[in-house]
XYZ file of C-alpha atoms in Angstrom:
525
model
C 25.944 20.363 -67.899
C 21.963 20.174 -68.260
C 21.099 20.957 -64.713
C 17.376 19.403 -64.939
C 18.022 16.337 -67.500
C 21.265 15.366 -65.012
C 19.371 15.810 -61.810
C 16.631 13.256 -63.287
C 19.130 10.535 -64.833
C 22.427 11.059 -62.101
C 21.762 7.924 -59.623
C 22.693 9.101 -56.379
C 23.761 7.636 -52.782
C 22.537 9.645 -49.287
C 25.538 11.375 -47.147
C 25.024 9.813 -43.558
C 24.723 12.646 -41.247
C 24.507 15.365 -43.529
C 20.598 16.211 -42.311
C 19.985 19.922 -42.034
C 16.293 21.711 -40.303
C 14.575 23.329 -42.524
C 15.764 27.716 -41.658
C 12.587 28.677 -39.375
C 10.248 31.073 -41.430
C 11.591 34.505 -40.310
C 14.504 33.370 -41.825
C 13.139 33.381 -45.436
C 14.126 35.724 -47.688
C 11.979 37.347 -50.808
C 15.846 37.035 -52.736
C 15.662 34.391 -55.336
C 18.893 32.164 -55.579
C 20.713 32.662 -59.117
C 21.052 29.139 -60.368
C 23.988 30.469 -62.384
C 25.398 31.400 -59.224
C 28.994 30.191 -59.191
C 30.248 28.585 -55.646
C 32.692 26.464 -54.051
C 32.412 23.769 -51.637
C 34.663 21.187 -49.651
C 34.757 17.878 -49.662
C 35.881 15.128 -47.288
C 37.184 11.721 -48.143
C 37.717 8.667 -46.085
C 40.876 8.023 -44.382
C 42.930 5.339 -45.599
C 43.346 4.231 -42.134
C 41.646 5.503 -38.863
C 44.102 7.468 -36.190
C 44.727 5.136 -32.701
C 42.811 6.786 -29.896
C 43.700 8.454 -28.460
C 46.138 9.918 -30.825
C 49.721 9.956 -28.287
C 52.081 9.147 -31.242
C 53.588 11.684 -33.062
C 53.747 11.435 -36.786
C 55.476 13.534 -39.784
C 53.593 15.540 -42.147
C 54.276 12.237 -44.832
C 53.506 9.570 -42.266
C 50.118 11.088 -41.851
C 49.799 11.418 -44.978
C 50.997 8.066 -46.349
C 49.004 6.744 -43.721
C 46.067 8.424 -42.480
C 45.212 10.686 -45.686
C 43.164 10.080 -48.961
C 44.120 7.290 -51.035
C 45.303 8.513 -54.748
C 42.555 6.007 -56.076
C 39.734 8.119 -53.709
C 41.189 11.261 -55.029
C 41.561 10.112 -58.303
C 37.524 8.577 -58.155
C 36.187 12.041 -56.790
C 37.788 14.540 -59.051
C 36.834 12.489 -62.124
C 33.764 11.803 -61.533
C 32.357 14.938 -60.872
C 34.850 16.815 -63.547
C 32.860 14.565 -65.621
C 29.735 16.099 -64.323
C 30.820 19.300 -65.335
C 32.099 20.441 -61.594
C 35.148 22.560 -61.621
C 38.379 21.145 -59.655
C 39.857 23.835 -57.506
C 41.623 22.156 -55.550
C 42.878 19.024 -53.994
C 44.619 17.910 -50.693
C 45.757 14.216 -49.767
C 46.888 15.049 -46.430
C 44.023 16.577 -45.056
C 41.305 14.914 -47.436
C 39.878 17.852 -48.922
C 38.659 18.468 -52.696
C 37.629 21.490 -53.475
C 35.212 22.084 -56.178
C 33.002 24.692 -58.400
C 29.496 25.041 -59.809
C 26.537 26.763 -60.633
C 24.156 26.689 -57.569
C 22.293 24.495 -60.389
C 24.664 22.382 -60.670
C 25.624 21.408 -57.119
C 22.186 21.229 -56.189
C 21.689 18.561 -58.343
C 24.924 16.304 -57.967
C 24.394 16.759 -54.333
C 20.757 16.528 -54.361
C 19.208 19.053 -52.548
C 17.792 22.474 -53.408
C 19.450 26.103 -52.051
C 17.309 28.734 -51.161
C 18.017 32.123 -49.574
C 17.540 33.345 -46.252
C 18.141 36.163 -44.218
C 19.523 36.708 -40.828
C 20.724 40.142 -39.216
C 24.385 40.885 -39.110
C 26.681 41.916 -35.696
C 25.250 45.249 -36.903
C 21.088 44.353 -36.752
C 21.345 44.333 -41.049
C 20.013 41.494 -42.946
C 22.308 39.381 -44.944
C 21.585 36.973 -47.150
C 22.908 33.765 -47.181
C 22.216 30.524 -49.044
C 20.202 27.491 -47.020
C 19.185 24.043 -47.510
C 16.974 21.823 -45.277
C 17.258 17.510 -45.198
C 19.944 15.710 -45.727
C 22.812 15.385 -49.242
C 23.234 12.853 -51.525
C 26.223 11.909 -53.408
C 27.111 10.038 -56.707
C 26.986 6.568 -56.138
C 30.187 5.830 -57.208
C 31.092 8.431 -54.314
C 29.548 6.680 -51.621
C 31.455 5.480 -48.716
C 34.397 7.889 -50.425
C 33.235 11.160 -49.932
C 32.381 11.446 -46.322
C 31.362 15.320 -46.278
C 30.438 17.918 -48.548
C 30.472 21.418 -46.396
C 29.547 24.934 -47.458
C 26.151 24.456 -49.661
C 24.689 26.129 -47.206
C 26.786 29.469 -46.096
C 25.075 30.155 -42.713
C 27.504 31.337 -39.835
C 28.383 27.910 -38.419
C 30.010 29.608 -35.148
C 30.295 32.253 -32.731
C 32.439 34.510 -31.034
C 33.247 33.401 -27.160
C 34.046 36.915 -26.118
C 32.292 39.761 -23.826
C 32.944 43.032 -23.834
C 33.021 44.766 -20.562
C 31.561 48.343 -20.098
C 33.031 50.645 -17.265
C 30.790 50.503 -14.737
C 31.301 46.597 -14.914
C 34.723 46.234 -14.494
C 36.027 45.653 -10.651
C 39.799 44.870 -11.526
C 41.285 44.084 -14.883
C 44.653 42.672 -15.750
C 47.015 42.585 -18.736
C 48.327 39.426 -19.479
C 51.826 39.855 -18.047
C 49.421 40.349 -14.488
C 48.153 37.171 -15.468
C 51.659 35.286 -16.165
C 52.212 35.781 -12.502
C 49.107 34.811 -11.611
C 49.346 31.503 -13.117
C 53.382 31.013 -12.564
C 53.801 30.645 -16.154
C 57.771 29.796 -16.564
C 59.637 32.907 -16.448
C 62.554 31.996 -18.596
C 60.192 31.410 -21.560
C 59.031 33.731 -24.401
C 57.839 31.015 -27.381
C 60.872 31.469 -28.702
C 61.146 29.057 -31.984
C 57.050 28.192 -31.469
C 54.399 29.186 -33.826
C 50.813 29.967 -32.909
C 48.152 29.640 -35.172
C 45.121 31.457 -34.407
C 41.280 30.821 -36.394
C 39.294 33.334 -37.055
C 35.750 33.797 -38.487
C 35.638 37.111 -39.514
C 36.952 40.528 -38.302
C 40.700 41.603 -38.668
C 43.739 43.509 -37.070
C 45.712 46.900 -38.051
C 49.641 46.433 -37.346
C 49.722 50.199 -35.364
C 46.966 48.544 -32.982
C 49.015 45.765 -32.123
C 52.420 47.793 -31.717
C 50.726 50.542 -30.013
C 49.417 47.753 -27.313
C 52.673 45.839 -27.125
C 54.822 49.102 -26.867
C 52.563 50.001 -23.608
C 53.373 46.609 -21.781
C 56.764 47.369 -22.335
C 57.323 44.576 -24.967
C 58.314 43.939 -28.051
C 55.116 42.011 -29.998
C 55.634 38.612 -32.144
C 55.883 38.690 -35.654
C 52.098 38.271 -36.898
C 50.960 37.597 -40.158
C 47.338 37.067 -41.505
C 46.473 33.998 -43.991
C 43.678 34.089 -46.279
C 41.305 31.153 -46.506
C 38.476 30.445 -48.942
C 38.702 34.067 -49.819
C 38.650 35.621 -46.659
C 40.894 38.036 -45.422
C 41.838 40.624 -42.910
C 39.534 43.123 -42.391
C 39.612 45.192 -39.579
C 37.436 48.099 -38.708
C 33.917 46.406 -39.283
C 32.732 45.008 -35.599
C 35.275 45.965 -32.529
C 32.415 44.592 -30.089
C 32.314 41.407 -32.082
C 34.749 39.836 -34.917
C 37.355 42.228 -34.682
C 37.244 42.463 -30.744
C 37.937 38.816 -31.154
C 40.637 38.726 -33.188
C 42.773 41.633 -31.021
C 42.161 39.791 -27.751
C 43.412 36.248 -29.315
C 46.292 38.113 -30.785
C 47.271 40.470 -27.935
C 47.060 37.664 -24.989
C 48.576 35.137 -27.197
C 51.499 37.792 -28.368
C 52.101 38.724 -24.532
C 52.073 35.169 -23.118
C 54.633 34.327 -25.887
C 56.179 37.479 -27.549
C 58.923 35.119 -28.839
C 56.449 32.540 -30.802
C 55.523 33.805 -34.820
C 51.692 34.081 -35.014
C 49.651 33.184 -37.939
C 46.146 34.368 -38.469
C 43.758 32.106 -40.521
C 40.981 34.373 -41.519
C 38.109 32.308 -43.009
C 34.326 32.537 -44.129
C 31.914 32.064 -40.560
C 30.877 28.755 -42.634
C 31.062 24.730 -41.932
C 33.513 24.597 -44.756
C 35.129 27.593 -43.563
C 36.069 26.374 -40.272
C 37.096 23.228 -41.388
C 39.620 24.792 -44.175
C 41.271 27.223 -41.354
C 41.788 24.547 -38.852
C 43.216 21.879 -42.235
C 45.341 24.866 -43.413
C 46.805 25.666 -40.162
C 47.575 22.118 -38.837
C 49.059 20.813 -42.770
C 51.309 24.031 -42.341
C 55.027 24.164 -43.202
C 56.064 24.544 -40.538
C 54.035 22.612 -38.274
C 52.465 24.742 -35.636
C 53.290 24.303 -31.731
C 49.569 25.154 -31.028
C 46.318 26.205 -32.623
C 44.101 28.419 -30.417
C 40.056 28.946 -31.309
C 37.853 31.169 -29.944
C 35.101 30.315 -32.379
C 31.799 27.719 -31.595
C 28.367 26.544 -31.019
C 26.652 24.210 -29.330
C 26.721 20.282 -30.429
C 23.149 19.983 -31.522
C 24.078 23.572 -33.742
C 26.163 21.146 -36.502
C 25.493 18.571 -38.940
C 26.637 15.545 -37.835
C 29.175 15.460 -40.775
C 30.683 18.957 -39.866
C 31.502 18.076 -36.816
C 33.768 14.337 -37.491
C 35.411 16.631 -40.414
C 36.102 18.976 -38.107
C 36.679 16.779 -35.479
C 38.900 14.431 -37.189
C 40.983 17.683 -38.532
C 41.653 18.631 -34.825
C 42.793 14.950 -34.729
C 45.131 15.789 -37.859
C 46.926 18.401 -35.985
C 47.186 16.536 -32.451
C 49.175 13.589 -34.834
C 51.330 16.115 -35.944
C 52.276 17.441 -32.409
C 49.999 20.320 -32.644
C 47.655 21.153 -29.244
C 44.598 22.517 -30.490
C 43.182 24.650 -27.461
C 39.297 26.128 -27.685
C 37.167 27.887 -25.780
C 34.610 26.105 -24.096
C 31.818 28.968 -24.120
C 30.214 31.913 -22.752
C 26.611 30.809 -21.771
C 26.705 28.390 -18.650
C 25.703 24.987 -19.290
C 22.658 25.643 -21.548
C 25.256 27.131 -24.080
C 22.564 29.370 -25.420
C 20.462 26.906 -26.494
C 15.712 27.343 -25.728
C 15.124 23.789 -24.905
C 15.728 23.461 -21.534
C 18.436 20.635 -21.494
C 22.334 21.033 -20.753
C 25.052 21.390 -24.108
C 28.370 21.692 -24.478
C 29.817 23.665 -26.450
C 31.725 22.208 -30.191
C 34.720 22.057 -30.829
C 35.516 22.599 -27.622
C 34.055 18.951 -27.049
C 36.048 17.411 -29.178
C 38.451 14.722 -27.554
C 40.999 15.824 -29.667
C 40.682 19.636 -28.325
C 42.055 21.160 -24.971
C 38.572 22.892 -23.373
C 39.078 26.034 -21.888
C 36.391 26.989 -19.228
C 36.246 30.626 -17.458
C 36.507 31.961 -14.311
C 35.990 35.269 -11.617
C 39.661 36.420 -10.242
C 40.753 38.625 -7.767
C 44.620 39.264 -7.483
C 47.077 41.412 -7.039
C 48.069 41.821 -10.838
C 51.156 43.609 -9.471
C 52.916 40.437 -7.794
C 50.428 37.414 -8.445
C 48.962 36.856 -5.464
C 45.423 35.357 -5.228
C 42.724 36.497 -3.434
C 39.983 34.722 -4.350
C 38.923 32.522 -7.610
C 35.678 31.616 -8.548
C 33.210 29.728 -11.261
C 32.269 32.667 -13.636
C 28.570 33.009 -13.815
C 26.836 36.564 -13.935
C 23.780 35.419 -13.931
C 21.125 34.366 -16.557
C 21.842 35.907 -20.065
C 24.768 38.095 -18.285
C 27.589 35.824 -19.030
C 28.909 32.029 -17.478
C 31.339 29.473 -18.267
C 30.276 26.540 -20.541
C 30.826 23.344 -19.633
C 29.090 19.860 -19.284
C 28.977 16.429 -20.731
C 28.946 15.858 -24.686
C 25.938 13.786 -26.139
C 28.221 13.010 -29.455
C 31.807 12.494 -27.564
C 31.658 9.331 -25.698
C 34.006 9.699 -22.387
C 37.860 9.637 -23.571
C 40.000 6.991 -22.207
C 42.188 9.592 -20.473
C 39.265 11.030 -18.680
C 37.271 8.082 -17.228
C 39.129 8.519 -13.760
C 38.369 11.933 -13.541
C 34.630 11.559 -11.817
C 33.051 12.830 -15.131
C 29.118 12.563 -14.720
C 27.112 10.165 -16.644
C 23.610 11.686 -17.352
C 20.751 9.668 -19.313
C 21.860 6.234 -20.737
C 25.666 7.007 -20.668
C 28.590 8.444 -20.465
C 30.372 11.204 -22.320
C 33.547 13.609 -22.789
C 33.682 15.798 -19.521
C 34.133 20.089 -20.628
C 35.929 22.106 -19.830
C 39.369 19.980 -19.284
C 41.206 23.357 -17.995
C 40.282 27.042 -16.792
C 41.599 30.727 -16.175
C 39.916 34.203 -15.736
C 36.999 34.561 -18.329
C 34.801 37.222 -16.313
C 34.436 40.682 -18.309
C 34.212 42.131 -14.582
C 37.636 41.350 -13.676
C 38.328 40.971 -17.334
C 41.705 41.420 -20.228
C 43.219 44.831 -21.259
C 43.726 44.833 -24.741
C 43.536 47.419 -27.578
C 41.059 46.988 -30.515
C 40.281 49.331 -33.265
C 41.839 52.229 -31.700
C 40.615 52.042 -28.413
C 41.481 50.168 -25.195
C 38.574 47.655 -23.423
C 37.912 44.999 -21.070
C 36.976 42.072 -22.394
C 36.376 38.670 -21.061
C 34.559 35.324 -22.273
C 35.912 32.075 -22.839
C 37.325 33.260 -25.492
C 40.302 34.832 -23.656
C 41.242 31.730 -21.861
C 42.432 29.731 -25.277
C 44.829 31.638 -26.814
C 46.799 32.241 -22.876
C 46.194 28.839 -22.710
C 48.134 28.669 -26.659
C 50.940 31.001 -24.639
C 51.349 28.893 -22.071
C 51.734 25.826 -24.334
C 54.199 27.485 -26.381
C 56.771 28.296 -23.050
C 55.969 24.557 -22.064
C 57.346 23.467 -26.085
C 60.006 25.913 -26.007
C 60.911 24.549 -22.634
C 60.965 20.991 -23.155
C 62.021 21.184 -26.534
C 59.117 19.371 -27.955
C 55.775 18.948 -28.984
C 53.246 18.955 -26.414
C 50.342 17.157 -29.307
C 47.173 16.361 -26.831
C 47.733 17.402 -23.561
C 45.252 15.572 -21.532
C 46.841 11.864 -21.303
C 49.188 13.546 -19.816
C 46.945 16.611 -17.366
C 45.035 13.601 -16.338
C 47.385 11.410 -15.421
C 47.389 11.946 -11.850
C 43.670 12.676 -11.682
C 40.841 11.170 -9.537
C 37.445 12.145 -8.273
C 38.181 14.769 -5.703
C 41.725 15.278 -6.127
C 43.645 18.493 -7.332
C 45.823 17.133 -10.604
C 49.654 17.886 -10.613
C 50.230 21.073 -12.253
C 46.889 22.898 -11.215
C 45.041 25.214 -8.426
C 42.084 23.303 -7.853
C 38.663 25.596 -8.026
C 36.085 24.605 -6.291
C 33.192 27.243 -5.622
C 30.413 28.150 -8.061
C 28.622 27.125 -10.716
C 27.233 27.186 -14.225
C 24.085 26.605 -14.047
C 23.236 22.842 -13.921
C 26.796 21.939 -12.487
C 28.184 22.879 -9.312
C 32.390 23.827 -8.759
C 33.897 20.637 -6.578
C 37.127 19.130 -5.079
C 38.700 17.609 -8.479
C 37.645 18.211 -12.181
C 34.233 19.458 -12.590
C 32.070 20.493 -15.426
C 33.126 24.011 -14.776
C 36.509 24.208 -14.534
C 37.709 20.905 -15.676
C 41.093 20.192 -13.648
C 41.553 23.990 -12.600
C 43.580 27.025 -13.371
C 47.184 26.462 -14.017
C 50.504 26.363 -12.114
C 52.416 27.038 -15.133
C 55.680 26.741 -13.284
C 54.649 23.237 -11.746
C 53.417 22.229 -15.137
C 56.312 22.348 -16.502
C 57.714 19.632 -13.813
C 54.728 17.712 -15.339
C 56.077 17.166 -18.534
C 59.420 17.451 -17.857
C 60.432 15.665 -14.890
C 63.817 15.866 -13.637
């Protein structure tokens, strides 16, 4: 393909919500781009039919498909038209929606219509990496239009974050494995996962097998059966960041392989992009065999993605939740700002998704030894130090399972209440777990989804069935003020511009769990 006689002659159609910022000028980098440069991007196509909402009934792998996927005549449109524009087809997926496809940076820039340039930002490390950027918003052919509904990963910038903190020694006042922390939360004894399977996202970083056995060994367990999947060309690679990527992955493994020794874990390991994120969470949810639960550990705040990242990545969560999958995610790590300069309250995505169980942090102290409780609180550690997210979505309006719960309305109107459920999150009374070699304490958010993925997967194994979205079901029995069935209300703190109450709050959601009375919850005698 001519790149500059196409780009003048090709009529093309704008991509609602695809806008971008320009990158800020210390993010400009002397590299020039290589318009020869080959790279792959994902697309999204329309459903054939929009999911009910909320999404309670349970489909097959086909019945999503037949119903809720890409049309052949969509799929059939995209690949041929841009084949015919000299793209590359790498790959395509009915079920989930997703083409895949290859070109020059010249190329792509003009069937898309936008230009790539390079910038730099500093690694986990402080080292400048380059990465390709765009600024305004995509177009597509306009044959495409109203088809193609996203095209993700032009521009490779890290789309998320890790939810984690590590702990140093003089921090920590009490720290707890997650067997403490089964008694804690009366998670049902006579449960291991057995039969489940967790799948677990992750953004970069990796695990060595001798860490995990060495860890599992010292609890006095036998460890699940764990096995890393490659996505987009990313793989598991261990040994780069333990404070960072790789501290994530160990703590999401180890607390999820504790809670639920018995469940097999899979590890989607895929590039920190927009298309990345969406591919992990497709790939995992489309498995064979369907997943009990999907834990992340991995986001940024609302206003950080395009609009058209988020409903693909949204409306994959809602993929899995069809299929019987509960997707849990952590609901962040920096109060109710969520890291953001401008002075107004975020949540944290896709934690805000309705389609996602939000997992909001706490301080505990217990008695690891037999469970008992001394004292729980709202994490916060102050300013920059460390606080559970949580708050009201500006995207999200307010689910129909949540309008009972006394969910604030700021500004003109209402919107989906985070976190919907809690545990410990606080690095100072933080999670034992190995990484790299070496034990730590680590805390963060990012802790709380994958025991929240253990507990889910003793609740399946339990009631012999697929829990899908949890929160028609959590908030059935909720109302302003009143502790929910199934949960140990919290009600002192605060993260920042909300305050801990009687009830759900924008802290903790509903509370910390009574695993043991949850399972009366959802399976009534």
């Amino acid at each position: 393909m001519n790149d500059s006689s196409e780009s003048e002659s090709l009529p093309l159609a704008p991509l609602p919500g695809s806008e971008r910022p320009a990158p800020s000028g210390d993010e400009l980098s002397s590299v020039v781009l290589d318009a020869a440069t080959r790279v792959e991007v994902t697309l999204v196509l329309r459903r054939k039919a929009e999911l009910p909402d909320p999404v309670t009934t349970l489909l097959s792998p086909a019945e999503l498909a037949d119903s809720h996927g890409a049309s052949p005549d969509d799929v059939e449109a995209v690949t041929g038209a841009l084949a015919g524009l000299g793209l590359e087809i790498v790959s395509t997926d009915p079920a989930s929606r997703r083409v895949r496809v290859a070109g020059s940076v010249g190329q792509l820039s003009s069937v898309f219509g936008t230009s790539l340039t390079a910038v730099s930002r500093p690694n986990g490390a402080g080292q400048p990496v380059v990465h390709r950027g765009r600024a305004g918003g995509l177009s597509v052919p306009v044959a495409l239009a109203g088809i193609v509904t996203a095209v993700l990963g032009l521009d490779d910038r890290p789309q998320a974050r890790t939810m984690l903190r590590v702990a140093t020694p003089g921090q920590v006042t009490t720290s707890y494995t997650p067997l403490e922390l089964a008694k804690v939360y009366r998670f049902p004894a006579d449960a291991d996962g057995t039969g489940q399977t967790i799948a677990i996202i992750e953004l970069g970083g990796g695990f060595d097998q001798p860490d995990l056995d060495t860890y599992f060994a010292a609890l006095g367990i036998t460890g699940p059966s764990v096995t890393a999947v490659g996505v987009d060309g990313a793989v598991n690679q261990p040994g780069q960041d333990p404070n960072g990527a790789d501290g994530e992955v160990l703590l999401d493994i180890e607390v999820a392989g504790a809670l639920a020794p018995g469940a097999r874990q899979l590890v989607y390991f895929a590039p920190n992009t927009d298309a990345g994120f969406l591919d992990a969470v497709s790939e995992a949810a489309h498995a064979d065999p369907t997943p009990t639960v999907i834990s992340i550990s991995w986001g940024l705040s609302e206003d950080g993605w395009t609009a058209q990242a988020r409903t693909a990545l949204d409306q994959a969560i809602a993929d899995a939740v069809a299929l019987g999958v509960t997707v849990t995610s952590a609901s962040g790590d920096d109060g109710s700002a969520d890291r953001t300069t401008d002075g107004k309250v975020h949540v944290d995505f896709p934690a805000s998704s309705p389609h996602a169980l939000a997992c909001g942090g706490t301080t505990l102290e217990a008695d690891g030894s037999t469970g008992d409780v001394r004292d729980e609180t709202v994490w916060n550690n102050g300013t920059g130090n460390g606080a559970t997210g949580g708050g009201v979505s500006d995207v999200f309006g307010v689910p129909s399972w949540q309008q009972n719960a006394g969910v604030p309305v700021p500004g003109a109107g209402g919107g989906r209440g985070v976190p919907d459920v809690a545990a410990v999150a606080d690095p100072r009374t933080g999670y034992r777990v190995r990484v790299d070699g070496t034990d730590l304490v680590i805390g963060g958010t990012s802790a709380v989804a994958p025991l929240w993925a253990g507990l889910v997967a003793r609740l399946a194994q339990r009631t012999g069935k697929r829990l899908g979205l949890l929160q028609p079901v959590l908030y059935g029995g909720a109302s302003p003020g009143a502790v929910a069935p199934g949960f140990r209300d919290i009600t002192e703190g605060s993260n920042g511009a909300y305050a801990a109450a009687p009830g759900w709050d924008a802290c903790t959601g509903l509370g910390v769990p009574d695993g043991t009375a949850l399972l009366g919850v959802f399976n009534p005698s």
